[in-house]
XYZ file of N, CA and C in Angstrom:
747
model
N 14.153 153.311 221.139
C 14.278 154.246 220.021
C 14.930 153.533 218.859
N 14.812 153.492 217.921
C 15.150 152.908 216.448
C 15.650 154.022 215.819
N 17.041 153.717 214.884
C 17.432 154.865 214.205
C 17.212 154.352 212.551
N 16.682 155.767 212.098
C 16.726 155.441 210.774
C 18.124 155.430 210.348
N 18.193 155.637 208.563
C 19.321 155.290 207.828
C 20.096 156.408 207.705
N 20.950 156.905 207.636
C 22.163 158.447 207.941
C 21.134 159.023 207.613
N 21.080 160.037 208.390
C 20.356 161.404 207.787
C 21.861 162.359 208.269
N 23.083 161.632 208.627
C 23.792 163.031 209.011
C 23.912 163.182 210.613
N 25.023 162.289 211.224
C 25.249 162.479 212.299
C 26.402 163.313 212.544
N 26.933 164.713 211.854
C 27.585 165.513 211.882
C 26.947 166.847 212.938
N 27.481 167.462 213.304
C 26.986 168.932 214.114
C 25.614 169.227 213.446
N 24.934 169.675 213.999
C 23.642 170.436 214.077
C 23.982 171.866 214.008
N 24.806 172.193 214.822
C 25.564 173.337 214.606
C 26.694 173.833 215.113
N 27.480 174.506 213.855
C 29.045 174.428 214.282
C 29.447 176.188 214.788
N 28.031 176.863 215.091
C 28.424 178.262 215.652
C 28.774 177.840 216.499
N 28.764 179.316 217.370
C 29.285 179.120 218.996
C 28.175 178.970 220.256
N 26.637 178.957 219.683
C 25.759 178.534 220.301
C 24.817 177.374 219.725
N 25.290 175.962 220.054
C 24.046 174.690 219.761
C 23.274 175.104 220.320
N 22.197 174.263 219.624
C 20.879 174.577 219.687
C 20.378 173.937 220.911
N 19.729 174.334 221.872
C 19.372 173.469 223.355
C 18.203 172.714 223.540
N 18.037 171.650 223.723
C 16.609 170.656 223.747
C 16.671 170.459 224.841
N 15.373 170.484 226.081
C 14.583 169.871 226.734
C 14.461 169.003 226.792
N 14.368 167.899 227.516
C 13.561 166.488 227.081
C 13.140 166.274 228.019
N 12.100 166.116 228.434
C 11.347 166.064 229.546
C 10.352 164.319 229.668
N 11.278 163.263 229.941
C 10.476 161.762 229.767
C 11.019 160.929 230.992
N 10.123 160.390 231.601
C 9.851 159.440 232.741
C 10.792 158.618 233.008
N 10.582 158.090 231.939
C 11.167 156.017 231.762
C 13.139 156.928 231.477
N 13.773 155.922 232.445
C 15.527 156.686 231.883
C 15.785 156.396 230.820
N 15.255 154.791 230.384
C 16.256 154.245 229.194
C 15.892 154.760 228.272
N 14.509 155.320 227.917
C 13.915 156.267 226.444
C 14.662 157.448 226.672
N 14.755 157.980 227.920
C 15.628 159.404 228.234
C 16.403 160.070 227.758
N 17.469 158.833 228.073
C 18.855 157.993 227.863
C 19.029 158.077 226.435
N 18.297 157.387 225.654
C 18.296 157.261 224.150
C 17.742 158.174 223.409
N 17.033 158.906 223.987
C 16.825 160.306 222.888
C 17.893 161.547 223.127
N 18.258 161.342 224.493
C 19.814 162.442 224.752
C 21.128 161.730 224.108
N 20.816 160.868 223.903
C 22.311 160.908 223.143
C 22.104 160.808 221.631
N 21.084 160.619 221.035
C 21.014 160.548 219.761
C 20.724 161.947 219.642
N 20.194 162.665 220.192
C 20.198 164.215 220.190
C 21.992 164.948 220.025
N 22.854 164.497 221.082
C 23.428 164.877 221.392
C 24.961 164.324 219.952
N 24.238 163.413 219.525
C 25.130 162.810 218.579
C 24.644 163.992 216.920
N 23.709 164.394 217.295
C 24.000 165.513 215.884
C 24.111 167.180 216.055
N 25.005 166.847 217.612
C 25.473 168.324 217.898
C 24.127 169.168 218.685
N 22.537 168.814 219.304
C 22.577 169.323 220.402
C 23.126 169.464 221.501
N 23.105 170.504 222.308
C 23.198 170.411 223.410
C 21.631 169.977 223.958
N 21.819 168.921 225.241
C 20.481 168.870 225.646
C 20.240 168.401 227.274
N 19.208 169.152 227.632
C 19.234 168.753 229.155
C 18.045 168.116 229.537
N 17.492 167.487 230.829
C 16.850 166.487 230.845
C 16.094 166.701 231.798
N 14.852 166.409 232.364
C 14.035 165.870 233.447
C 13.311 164.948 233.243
N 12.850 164.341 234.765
C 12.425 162.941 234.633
C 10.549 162.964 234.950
N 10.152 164.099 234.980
C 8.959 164.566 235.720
C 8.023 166.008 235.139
N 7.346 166.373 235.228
C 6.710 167.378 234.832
C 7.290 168.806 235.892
N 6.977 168.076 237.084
C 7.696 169.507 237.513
C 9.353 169.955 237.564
N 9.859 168.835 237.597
C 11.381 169.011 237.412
C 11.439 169.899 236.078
N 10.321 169.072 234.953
C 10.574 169.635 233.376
C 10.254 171.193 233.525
N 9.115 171.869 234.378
C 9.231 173.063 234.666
C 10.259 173.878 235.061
N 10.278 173.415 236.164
C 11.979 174.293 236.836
C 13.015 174.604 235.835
N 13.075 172.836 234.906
C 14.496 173.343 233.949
C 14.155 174.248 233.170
N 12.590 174.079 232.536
C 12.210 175.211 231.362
C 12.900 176.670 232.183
N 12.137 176.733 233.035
C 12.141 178.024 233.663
C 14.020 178.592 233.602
N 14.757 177.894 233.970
C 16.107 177.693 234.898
C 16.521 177.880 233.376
N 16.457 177.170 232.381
C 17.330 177.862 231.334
C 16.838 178.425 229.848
N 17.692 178.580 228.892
C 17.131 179.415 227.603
C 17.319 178.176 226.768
N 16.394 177.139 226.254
C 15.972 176.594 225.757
C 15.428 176.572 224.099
N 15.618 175.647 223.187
C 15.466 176.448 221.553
C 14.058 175.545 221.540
N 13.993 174.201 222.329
C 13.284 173.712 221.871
C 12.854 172.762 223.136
N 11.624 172.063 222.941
C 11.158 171.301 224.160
C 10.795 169.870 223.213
N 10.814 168.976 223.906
C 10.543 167.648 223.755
C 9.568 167.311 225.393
N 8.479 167.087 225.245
C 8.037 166.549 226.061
C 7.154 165.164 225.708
N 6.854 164.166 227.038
C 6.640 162.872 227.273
C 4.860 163.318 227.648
N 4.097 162.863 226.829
C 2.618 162.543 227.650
C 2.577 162.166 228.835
N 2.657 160.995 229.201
C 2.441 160.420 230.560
C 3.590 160.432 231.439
N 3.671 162.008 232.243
C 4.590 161.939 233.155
C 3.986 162.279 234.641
N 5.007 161.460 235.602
C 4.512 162.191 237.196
C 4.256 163.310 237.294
N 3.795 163.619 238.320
C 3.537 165.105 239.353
C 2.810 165.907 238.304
N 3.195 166.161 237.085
C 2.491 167.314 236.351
C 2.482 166.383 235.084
N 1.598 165.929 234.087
C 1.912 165.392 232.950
C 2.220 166.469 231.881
N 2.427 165.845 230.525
C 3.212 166.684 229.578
C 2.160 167.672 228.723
N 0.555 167.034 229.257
C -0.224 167.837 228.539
C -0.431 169.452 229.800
N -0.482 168.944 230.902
C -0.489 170.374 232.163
C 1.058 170.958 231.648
N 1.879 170.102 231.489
C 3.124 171.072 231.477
C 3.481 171.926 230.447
N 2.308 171.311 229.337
C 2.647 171.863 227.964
C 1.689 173.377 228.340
N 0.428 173.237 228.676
C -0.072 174.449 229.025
C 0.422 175.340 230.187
N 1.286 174.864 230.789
C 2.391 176.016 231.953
C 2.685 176.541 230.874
N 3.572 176.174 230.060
C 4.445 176.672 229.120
C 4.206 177.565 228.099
N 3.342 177.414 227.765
C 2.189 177.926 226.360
C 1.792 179.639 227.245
N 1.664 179.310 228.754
C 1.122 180.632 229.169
C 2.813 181.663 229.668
N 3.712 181.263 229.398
C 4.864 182.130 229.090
C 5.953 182.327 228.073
N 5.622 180.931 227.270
C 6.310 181.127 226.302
C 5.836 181.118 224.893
N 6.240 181.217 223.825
C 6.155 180.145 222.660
C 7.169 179.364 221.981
N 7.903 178.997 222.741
C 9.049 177.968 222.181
C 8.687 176.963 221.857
N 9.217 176.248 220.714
C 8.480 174.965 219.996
C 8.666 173.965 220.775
N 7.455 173.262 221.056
C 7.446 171.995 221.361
C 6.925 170.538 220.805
N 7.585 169.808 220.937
C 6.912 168.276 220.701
C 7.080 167.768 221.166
N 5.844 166.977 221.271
C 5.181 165.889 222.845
C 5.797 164.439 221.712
N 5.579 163.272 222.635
C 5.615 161.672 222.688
C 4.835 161.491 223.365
N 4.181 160.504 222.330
C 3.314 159.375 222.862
C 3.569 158.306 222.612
N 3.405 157.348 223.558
C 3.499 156.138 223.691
C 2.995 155.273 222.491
N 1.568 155.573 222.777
C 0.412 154.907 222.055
C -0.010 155.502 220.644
N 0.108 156.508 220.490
C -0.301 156.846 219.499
C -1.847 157.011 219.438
N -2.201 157.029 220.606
C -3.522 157.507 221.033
C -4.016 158.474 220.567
N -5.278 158.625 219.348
C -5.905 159.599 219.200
C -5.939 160.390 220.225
N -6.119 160.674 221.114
C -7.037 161.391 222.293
C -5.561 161.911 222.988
N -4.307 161.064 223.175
C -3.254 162.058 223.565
C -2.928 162.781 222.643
N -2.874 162.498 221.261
C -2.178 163.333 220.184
C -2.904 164.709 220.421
N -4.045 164.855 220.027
C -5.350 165.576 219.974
C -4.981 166.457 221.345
N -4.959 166.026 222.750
C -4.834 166.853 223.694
C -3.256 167.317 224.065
N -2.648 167.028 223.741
C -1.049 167.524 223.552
C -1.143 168.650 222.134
N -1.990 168.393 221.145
C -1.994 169.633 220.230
C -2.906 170.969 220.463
N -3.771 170.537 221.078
C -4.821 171.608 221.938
C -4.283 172.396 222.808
N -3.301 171.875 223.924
C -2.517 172.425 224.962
C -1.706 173.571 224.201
N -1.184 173.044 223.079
C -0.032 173.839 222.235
C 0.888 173.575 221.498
N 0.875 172.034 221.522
C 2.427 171.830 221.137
C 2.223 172.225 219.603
N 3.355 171.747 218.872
C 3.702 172.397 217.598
C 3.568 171.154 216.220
N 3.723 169.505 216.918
C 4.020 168.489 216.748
C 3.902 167.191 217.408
N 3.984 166.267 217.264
C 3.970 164.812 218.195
C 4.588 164.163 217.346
N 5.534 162.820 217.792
C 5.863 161.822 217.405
C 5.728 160.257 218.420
N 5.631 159.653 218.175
C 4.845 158.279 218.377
C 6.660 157.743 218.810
N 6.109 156.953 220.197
C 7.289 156.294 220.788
C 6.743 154.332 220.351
N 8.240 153.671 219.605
C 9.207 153.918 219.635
C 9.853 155.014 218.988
N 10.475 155.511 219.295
C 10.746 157.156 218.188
C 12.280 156.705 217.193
N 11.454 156.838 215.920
C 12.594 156.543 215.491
C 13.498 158.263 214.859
N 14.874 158.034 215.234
C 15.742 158.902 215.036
C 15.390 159.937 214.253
N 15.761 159.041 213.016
C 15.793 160.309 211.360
C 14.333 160.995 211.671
N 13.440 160.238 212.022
C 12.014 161.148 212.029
C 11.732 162.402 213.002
N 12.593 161.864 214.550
C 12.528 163.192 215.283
C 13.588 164.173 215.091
N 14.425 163.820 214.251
C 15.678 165.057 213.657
C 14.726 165.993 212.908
N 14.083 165.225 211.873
C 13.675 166.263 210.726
C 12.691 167.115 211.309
N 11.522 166.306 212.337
C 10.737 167.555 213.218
C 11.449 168.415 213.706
N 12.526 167.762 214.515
C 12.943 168.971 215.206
C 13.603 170.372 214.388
N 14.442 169.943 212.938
C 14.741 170.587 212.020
C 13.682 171.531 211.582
N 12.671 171.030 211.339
C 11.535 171.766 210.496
C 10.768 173.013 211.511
N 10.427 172.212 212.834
C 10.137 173.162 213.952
C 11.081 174.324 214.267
N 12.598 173.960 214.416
C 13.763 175.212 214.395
C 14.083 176.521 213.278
N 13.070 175.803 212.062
C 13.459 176.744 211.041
C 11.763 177.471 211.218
N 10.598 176.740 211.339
C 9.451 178.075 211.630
C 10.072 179.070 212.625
N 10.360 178.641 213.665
C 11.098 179.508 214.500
C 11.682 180.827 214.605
N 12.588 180.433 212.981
C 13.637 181.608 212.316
C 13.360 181.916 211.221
N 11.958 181.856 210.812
C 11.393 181.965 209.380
C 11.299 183.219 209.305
N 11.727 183.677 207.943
C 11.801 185.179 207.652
C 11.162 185.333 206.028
N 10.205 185.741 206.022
C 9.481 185.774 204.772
C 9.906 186.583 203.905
N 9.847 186.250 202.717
C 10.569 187.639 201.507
C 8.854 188.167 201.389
N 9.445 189.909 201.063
C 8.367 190.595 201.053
C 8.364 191.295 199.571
N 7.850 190.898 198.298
C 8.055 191.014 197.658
C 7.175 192.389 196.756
N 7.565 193.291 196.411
C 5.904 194.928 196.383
C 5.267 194.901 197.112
N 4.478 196.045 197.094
C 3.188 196.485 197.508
C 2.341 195.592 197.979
N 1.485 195.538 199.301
C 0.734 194.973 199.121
C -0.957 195.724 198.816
N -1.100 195.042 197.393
C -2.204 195.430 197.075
C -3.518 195.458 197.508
N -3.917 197.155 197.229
C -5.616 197.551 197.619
C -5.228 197.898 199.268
N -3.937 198.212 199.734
C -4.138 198.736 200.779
C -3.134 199.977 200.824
N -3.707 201.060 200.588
C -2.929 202.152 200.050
C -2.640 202.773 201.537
N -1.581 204.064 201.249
C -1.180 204.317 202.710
C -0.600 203.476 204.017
N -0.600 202.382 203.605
C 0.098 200.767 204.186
C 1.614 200.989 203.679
N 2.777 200.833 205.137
C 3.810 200.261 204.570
C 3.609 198.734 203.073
N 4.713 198.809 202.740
C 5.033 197.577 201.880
C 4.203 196.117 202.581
N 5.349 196.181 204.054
C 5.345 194.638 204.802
C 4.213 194.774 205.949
N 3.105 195.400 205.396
C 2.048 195.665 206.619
C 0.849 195.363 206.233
N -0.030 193.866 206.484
C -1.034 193.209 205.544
C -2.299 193.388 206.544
N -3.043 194.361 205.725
C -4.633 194.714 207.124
C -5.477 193.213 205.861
N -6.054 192.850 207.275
C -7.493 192.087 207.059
C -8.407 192.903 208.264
N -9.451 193.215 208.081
C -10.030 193.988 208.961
C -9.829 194.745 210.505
N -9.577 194.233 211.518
C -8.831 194.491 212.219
C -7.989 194.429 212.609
N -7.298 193.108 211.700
C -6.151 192.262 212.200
C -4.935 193.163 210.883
N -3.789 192.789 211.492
C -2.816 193.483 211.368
C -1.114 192.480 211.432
N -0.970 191.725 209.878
C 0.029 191.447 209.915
C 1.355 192.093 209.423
N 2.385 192.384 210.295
C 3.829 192.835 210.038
C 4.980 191.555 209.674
N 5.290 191.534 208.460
C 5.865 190.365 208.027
C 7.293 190.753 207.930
N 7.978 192.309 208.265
C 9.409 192.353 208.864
C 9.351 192.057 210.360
N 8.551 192.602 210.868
C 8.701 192.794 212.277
C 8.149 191.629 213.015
N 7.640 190.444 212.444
C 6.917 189.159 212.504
C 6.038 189.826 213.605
N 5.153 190.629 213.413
C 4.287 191.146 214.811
C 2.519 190.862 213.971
N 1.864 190.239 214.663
C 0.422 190.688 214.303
C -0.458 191.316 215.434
N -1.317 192.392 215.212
C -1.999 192.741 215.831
C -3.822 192.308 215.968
N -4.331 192.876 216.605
C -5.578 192.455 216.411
C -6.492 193.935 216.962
N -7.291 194.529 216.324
C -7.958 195.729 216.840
C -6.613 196.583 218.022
N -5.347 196.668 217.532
C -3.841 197.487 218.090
C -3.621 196.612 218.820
N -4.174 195.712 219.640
C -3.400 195.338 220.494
C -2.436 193.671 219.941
N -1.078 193.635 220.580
C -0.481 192.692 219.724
C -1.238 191.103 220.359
N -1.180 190.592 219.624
C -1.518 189.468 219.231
C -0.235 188.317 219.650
N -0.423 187.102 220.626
C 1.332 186.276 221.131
C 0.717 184.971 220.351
N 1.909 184.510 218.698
C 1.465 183.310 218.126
C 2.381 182.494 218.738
N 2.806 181.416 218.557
C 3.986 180.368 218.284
C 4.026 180.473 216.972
N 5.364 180.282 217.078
C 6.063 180.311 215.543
C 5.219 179.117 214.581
N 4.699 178.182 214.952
C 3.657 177.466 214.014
C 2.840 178.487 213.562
N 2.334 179.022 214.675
C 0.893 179.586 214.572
C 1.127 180.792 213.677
N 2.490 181.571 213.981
C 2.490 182.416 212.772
C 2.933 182.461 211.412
N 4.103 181.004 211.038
C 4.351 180.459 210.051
C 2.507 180.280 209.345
N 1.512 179.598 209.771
C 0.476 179.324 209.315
C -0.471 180.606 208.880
N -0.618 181.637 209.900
C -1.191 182.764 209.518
C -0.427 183.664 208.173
N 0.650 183.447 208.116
C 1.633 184.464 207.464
C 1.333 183.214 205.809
N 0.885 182.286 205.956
C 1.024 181.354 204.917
C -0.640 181.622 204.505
N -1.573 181.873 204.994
C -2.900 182.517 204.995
C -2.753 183.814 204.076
N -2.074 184.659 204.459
C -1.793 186.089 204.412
C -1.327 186.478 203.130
N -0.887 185.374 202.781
C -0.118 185.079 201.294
C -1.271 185.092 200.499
N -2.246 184.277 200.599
C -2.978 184.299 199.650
C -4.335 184.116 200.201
N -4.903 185.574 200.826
C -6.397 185.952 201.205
C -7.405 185.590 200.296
N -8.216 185.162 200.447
C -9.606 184.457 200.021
C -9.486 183.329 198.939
N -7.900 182.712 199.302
C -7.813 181.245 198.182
C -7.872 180.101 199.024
N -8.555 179.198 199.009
C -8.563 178.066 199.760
C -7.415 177.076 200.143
N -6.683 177.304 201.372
C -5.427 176.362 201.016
C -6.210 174.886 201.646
N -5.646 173.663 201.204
C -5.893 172.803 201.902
C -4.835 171.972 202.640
N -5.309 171.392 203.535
C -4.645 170.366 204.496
C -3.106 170.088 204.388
N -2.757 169.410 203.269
C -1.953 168.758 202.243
C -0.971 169.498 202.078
N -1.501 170.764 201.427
C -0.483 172.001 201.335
C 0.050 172.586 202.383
N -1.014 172.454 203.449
C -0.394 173.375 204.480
C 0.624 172.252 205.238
N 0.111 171.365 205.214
C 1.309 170.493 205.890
C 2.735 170.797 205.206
N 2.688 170.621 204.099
C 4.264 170.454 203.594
C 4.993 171.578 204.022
N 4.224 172.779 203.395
C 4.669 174.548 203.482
C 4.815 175.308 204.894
N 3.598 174.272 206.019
C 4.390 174.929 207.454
C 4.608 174.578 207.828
N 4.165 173.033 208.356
C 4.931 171.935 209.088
C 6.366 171.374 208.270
N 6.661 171.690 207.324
C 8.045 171.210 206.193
C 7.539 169.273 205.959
N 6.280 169.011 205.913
C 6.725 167.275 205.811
C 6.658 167.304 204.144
N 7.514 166.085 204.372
C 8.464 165.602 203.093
C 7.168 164.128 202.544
N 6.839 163.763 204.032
C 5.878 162.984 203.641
C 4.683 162.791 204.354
N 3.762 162.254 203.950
C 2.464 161.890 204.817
C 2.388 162.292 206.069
N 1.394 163.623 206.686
C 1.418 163.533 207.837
C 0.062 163.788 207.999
N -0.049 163.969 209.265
C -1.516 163.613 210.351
C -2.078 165.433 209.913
N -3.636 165.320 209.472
C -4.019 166.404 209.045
C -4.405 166.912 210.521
N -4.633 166.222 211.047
C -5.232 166.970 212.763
C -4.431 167.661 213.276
N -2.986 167.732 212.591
C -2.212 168.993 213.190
C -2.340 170.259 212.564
N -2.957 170.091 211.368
C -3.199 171.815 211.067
C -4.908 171.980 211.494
N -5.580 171.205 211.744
C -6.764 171.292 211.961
C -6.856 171.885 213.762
N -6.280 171.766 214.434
C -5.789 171.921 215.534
C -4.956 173.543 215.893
N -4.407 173.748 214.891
C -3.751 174.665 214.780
C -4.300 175.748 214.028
N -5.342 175.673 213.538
C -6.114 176.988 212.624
C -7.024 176.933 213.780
N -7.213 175.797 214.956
C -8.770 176.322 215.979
C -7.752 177.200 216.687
N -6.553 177.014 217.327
C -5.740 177.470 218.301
C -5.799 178.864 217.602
N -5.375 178.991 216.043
C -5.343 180.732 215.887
C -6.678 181.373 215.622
N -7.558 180.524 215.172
C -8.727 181.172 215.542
C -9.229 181.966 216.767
N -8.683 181.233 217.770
C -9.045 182.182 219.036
C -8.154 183.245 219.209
N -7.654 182.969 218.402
C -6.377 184.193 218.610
C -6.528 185.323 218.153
N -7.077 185.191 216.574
C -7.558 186.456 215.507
C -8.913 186.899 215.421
N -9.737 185.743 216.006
C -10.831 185.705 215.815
C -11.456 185.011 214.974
N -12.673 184.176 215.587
C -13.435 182.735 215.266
C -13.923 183.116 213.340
N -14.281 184.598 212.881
C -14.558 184.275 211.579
C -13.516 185.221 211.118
N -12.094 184.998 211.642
C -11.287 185.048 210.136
C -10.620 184.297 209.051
N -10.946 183.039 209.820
C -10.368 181.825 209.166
C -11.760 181.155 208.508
N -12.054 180.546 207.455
C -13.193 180.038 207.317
C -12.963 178.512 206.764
N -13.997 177.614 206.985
C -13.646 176.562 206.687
C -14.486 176.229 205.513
N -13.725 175.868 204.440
C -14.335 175.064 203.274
C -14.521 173.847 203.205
N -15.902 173.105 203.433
C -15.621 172.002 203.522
C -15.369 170.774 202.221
N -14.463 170.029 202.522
C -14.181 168.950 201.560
C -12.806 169.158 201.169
N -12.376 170.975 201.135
C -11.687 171.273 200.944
C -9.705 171.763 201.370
N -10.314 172.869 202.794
C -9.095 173.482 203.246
C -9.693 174.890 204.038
N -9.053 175.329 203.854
C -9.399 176.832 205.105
C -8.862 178.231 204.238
N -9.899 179.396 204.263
C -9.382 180.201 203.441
C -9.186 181.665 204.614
N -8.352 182.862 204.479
C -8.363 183.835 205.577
C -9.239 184.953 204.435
N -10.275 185.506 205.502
C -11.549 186.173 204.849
C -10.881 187.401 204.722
N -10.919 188.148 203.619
C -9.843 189.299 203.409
C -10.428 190.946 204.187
N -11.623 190.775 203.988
C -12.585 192.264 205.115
C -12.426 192.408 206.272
């Protein structure tokens, strides 16, 4: 692991509950070095060396956040990421070794929220993990009416059957509720904002993923198929050359 230049090795947080990380990686000495550089900006964080161990702990405690390893024993991080995905939505981000198209790609399919490329350097997995903790706790200002839908609370946005609540962070779909990850609904709720305008790639990276700089477009591309199945295949539409717009009927 390589550390970048201070980003701030002070508390992460000085309530009475730190924030708890997972880390779920094979090899000890990468283990080793992401728990204490974790632990040096005030997580708390606990560890397994295996996929199923990484289960049990998920299971065994209340967790803010997951870090998981691609290539692990007994269960790898892409099976473990889909255990997880089918009870929870707590944010996760996988490591890869390689930087393998094809792990990135199937660690974002499974669910995760993010990836970072091992050697991992520090400042870079702080700010994910930062940026992932705040979709998490994202609370949108709801600012008037929303227009052309009369008889609608204020914070209650219909697109045809679908049904976003932006106090109650709830979406529905034909009544029945709808289970995002906080990506997935940071991204829809960033849709919702502005029905039938094309956002693209670029934008959506900065505004839901928070990057500051250059990142991999295959994570929102990945993440509008994941809510597509969620809301349904034509509410999202794709412009090509462009970005993805949410169809307002």
């Amino acid at each position: 692991m390589t550390s970048n230049a201070q980003v701030g090795s002070v508390s992460e947080a000085r309530g009475p509950a730190p924030v708890s990380v997972l880390v779920v990686e094979d090899d000890a000495t990468i283990r080793r070095a992401v728990q204490l550089a974790l632990e040096r900006y005030g997580y708390r964080v606990a560890v397994a060396a295996d996929g199923l161990s990484g289960l049990e702990a998920f299971r065994a405690g209340a967790h803010d956040l997951l870090i998981l390893d691609v290539m692990l024993p007994e269960l790898d991080g892409i099976g473990l990421c889909h255990r997880i995905r089918e009870e929870s939505p707590v944010p996760v981000l996988m490591m890869s070794a390689r930087g393998d198209a094809l792990d990135v790609v199937a660690g974002l399919e499974a669910g995760a929220d993010d990836y970072v490329i091992k050697p991992v350097d520090t400042g870079v997995m702080v700010a994910r993990i930062r940026a992932l903790l705040r979709r998490a706790t994202f609370r949108p200002d709801v600012e008037g009416p929303a227009a052309g839908r009369p008889g609608r609370a204020d914070h209650i946005l219909v697109f045809g059957d679908l049904s976003v609540d932006t106090l109650g962070m709830e979406v529905r779909r034909a009544g029945e509720t709808v289970s995002l990850t906080p990506t997935e609904l940071r991204l829809l709720l960033e849709f919702a904002a502005a029905p039938g305008s094309v956002l693209d790639r670029r934008r959506l990276l900065r505004d839901v993923w928070d990057y500051g700089w250059e990142g991999d477009t295959r994570v929102v591309d990945l993440c509008v198929l994941r809510l597509r199945k969620k809301i349904g295949s034509g509410r999202i539409e794709t412009v090509r050359g462009f970005g993805y717009k949410l169809v307002r009927g």
